[in-house]
Short mmCIF file of C-alpha atoms in Angstrom, two decimals:
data_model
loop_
_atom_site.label_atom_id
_atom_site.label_comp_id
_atom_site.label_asym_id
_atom_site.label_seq_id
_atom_site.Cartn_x
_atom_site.Cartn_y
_atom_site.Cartn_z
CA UNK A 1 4.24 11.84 5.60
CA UNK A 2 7.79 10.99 5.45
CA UNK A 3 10.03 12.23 3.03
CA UNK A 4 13.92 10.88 2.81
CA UNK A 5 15.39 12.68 -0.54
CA UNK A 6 14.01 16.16 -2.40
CA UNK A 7 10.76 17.20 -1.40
CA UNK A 8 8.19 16.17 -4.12
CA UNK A 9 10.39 13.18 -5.44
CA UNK A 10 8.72 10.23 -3.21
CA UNK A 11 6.16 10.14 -0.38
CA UNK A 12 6.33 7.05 2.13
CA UNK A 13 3.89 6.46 4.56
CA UNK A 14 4.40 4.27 7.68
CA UNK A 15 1.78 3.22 10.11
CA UNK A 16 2.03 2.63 13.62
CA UNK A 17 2.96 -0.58 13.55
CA UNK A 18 -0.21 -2.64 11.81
CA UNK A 19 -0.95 -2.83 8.55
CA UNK A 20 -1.53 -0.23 5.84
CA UNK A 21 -4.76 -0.28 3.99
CA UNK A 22 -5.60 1.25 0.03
CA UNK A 23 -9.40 2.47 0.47
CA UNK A 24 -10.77 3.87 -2.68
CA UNK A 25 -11.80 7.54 -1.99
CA UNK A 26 -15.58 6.45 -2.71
CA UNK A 27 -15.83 4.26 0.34
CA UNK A 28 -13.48 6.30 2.65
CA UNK A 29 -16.33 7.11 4.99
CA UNK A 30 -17.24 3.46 5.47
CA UNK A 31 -13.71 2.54 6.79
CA UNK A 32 -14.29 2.35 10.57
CA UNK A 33 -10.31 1.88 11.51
CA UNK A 34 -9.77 0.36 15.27
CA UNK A 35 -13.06 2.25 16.16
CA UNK A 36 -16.53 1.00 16.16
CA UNK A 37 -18.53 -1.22 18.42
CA UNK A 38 -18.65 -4.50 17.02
CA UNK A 39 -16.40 -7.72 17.71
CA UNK A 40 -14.13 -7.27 15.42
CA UNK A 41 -13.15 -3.49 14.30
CA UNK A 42 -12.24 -3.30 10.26
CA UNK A 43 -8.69 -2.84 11.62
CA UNK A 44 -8.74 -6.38 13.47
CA UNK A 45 -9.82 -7.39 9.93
CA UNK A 46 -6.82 -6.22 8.14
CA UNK A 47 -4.65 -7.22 10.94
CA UNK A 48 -6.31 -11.09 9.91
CA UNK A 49 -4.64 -11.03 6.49
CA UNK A 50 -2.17 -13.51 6.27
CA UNK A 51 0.30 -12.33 4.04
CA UNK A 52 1.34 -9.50 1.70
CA UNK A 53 -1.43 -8.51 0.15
CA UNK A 54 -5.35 -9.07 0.74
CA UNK A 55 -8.83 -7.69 0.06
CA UNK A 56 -11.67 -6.35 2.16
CA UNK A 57 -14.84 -5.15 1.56
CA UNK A 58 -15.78 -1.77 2.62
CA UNK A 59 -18.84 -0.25 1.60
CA UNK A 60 -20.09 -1.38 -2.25
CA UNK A 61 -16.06 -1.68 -3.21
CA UNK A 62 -12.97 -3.12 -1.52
CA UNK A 63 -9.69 -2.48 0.29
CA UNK A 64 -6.01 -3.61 -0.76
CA UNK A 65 -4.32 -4.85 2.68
CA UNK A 66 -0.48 -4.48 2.71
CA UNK A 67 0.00 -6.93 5.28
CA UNK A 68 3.66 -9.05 6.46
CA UNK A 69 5.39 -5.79 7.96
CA UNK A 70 4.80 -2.61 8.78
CA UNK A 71 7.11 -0.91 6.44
CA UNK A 72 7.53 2.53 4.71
CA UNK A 73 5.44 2.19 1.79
CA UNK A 74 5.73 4.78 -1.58
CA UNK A 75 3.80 4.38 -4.54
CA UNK A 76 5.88 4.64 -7.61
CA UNK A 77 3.28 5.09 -10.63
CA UNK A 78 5.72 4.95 -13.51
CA UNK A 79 6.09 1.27 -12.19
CA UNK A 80 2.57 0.56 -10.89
CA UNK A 81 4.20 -0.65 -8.18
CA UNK A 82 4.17 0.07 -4.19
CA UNK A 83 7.46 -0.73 -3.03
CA UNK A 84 7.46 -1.46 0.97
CA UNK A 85 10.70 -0.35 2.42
CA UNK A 86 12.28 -3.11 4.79
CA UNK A 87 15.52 -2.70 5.11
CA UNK A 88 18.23 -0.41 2.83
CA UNK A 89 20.84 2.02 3.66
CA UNK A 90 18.87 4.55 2.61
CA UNK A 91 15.69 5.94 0.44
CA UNK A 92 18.49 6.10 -3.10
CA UNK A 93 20.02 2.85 -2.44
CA UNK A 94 15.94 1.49 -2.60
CA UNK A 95 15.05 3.70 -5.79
CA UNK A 96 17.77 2.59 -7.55
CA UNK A 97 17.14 -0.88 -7.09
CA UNK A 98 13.60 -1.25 -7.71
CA UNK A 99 14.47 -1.75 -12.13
CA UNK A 100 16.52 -4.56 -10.91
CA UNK A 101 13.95 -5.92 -8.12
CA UNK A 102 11.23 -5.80 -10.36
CA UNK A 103 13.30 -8.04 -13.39
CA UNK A 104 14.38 -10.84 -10.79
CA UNK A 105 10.94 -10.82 -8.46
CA UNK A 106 9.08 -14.15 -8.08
CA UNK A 107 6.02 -12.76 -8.00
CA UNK A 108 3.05 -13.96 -5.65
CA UNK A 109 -0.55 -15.37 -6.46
CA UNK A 110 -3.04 -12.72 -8.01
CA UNK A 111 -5.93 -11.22 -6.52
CA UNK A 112 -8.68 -8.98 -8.69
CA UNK A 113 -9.09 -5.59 -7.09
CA UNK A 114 -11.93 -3.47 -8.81
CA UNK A 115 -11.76 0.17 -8.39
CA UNK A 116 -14.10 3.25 -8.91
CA UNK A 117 -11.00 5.35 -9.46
CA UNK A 118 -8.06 7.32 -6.66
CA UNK A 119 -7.16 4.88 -3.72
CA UNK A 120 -6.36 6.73 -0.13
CA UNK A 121 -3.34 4.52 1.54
CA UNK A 122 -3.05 5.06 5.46
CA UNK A 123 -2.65 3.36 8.68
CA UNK A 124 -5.58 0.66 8.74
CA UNK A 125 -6.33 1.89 12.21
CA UNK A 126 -7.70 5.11 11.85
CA UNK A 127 -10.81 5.95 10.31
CA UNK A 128 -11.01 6.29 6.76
CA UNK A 129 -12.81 10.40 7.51
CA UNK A 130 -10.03 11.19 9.59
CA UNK A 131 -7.37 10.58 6.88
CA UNK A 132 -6.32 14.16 6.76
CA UNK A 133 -5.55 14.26 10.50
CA UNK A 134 -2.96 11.84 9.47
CA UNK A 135 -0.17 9.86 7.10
CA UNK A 136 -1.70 9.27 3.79
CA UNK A 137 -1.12 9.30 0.39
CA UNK A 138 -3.82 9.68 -2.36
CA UNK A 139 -3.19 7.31 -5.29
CA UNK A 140 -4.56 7.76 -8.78
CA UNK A 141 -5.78 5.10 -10.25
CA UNK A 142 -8.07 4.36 -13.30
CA UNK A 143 -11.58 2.69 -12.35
CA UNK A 144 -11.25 -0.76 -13.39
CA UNK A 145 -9.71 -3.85 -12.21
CA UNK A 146 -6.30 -5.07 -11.66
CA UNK A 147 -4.87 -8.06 -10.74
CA UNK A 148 -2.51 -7.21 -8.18
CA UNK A 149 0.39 -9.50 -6.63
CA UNK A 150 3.37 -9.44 -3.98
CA UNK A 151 7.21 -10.47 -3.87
CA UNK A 152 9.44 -10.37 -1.18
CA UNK A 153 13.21 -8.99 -2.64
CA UNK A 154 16.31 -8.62 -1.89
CA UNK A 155 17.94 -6.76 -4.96
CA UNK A 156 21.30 -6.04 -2.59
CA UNK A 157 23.07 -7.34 0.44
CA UNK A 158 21.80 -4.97 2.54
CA UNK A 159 18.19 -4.31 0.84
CA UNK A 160 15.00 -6.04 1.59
CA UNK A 161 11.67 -4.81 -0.16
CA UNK A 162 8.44 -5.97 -0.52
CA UNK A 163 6.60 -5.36 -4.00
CA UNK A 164 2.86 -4.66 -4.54
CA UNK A 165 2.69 -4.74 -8.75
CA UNK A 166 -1.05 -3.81 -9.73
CA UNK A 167 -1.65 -4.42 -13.55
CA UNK A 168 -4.10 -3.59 -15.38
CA UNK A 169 -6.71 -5.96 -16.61
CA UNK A 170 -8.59 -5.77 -19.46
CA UNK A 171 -12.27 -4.43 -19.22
#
């Protein structure tokens, strides 16, 4: 885990250069990473979405995909948002401008992402029962659905972010 400012104040996690991947903590054992014997490994799966966000089953739920760029990704829950770090100065210039990134983001198309509750985010290649050999963050989330959607920013000269909002939906 990397941390930039205070300890405690914000988590990022990076991968190794793939995608990141939000497995609910139910289905973590069914997340198979770049292992496994078949054709395609669930990692060459997440490395198929096209685009910011996408969905993948895994087990009797489904993943979130954080797809486009490998970039430092922090969850900020006051702002249900995961903010993917892509280019900025450094981790206060980003913080700061996420109020201002959020009013002026054309946001993406929606997808519907049910959950049974906490989300694990990690590098989509390792296997979702090795997660505490490794970068992750635990997420809490409420079980239900939320529609979730993806801008690409640029709230400064010199800051780029990517935006995952996930809203709520009504049950």
């Amino acid at each position: 885990m990397v941390r930039h400012a205070e300890p405690g104040t914000v988590e990022w996690i990076e991968s190794g250069g793939g995608p990141l991947i939000a497995v609910p903590e139910t289905v973590l054992p069914f997340w198979a990473g770049a292992d496994g014997d078949e054709t395609a490994s669930d990692y060459d799966r997440a490395c198929e979405i096209d685009g910011a966000v996408g969905l993948l089953p895994v087990g009797d739920s489904a993943a979130l995909v954080l797809g486009d760029d490998p970039a430092a990704t922090a969850y900020l829950p006051d702002h249900g948002v995961f903010v993917r770090w892509c280019a900025a100065d450094s981790e206060e210039d980003v913080l700061a401008r996420v109020p201002d990134a959020l009013a002026g983001a054309e946001w993406g198309a929606e997808v519907r992402w049910k959950v049974p509750g906490p989300v694990v985010l990690f590098d989509a290649a390792w296997p979702g029962r090795e997660t505490e050999r490794t970068e992750h963050l635990k997420v809490t989330l409420a079980p239900g659905a939320y529609a979730v959607r993806a801008a690409h920013v640029r709230p400064g000269p010199e800051t780029w972010l990517v935006l995952v909002g996930l809203r709520p939906l009504p049950h």
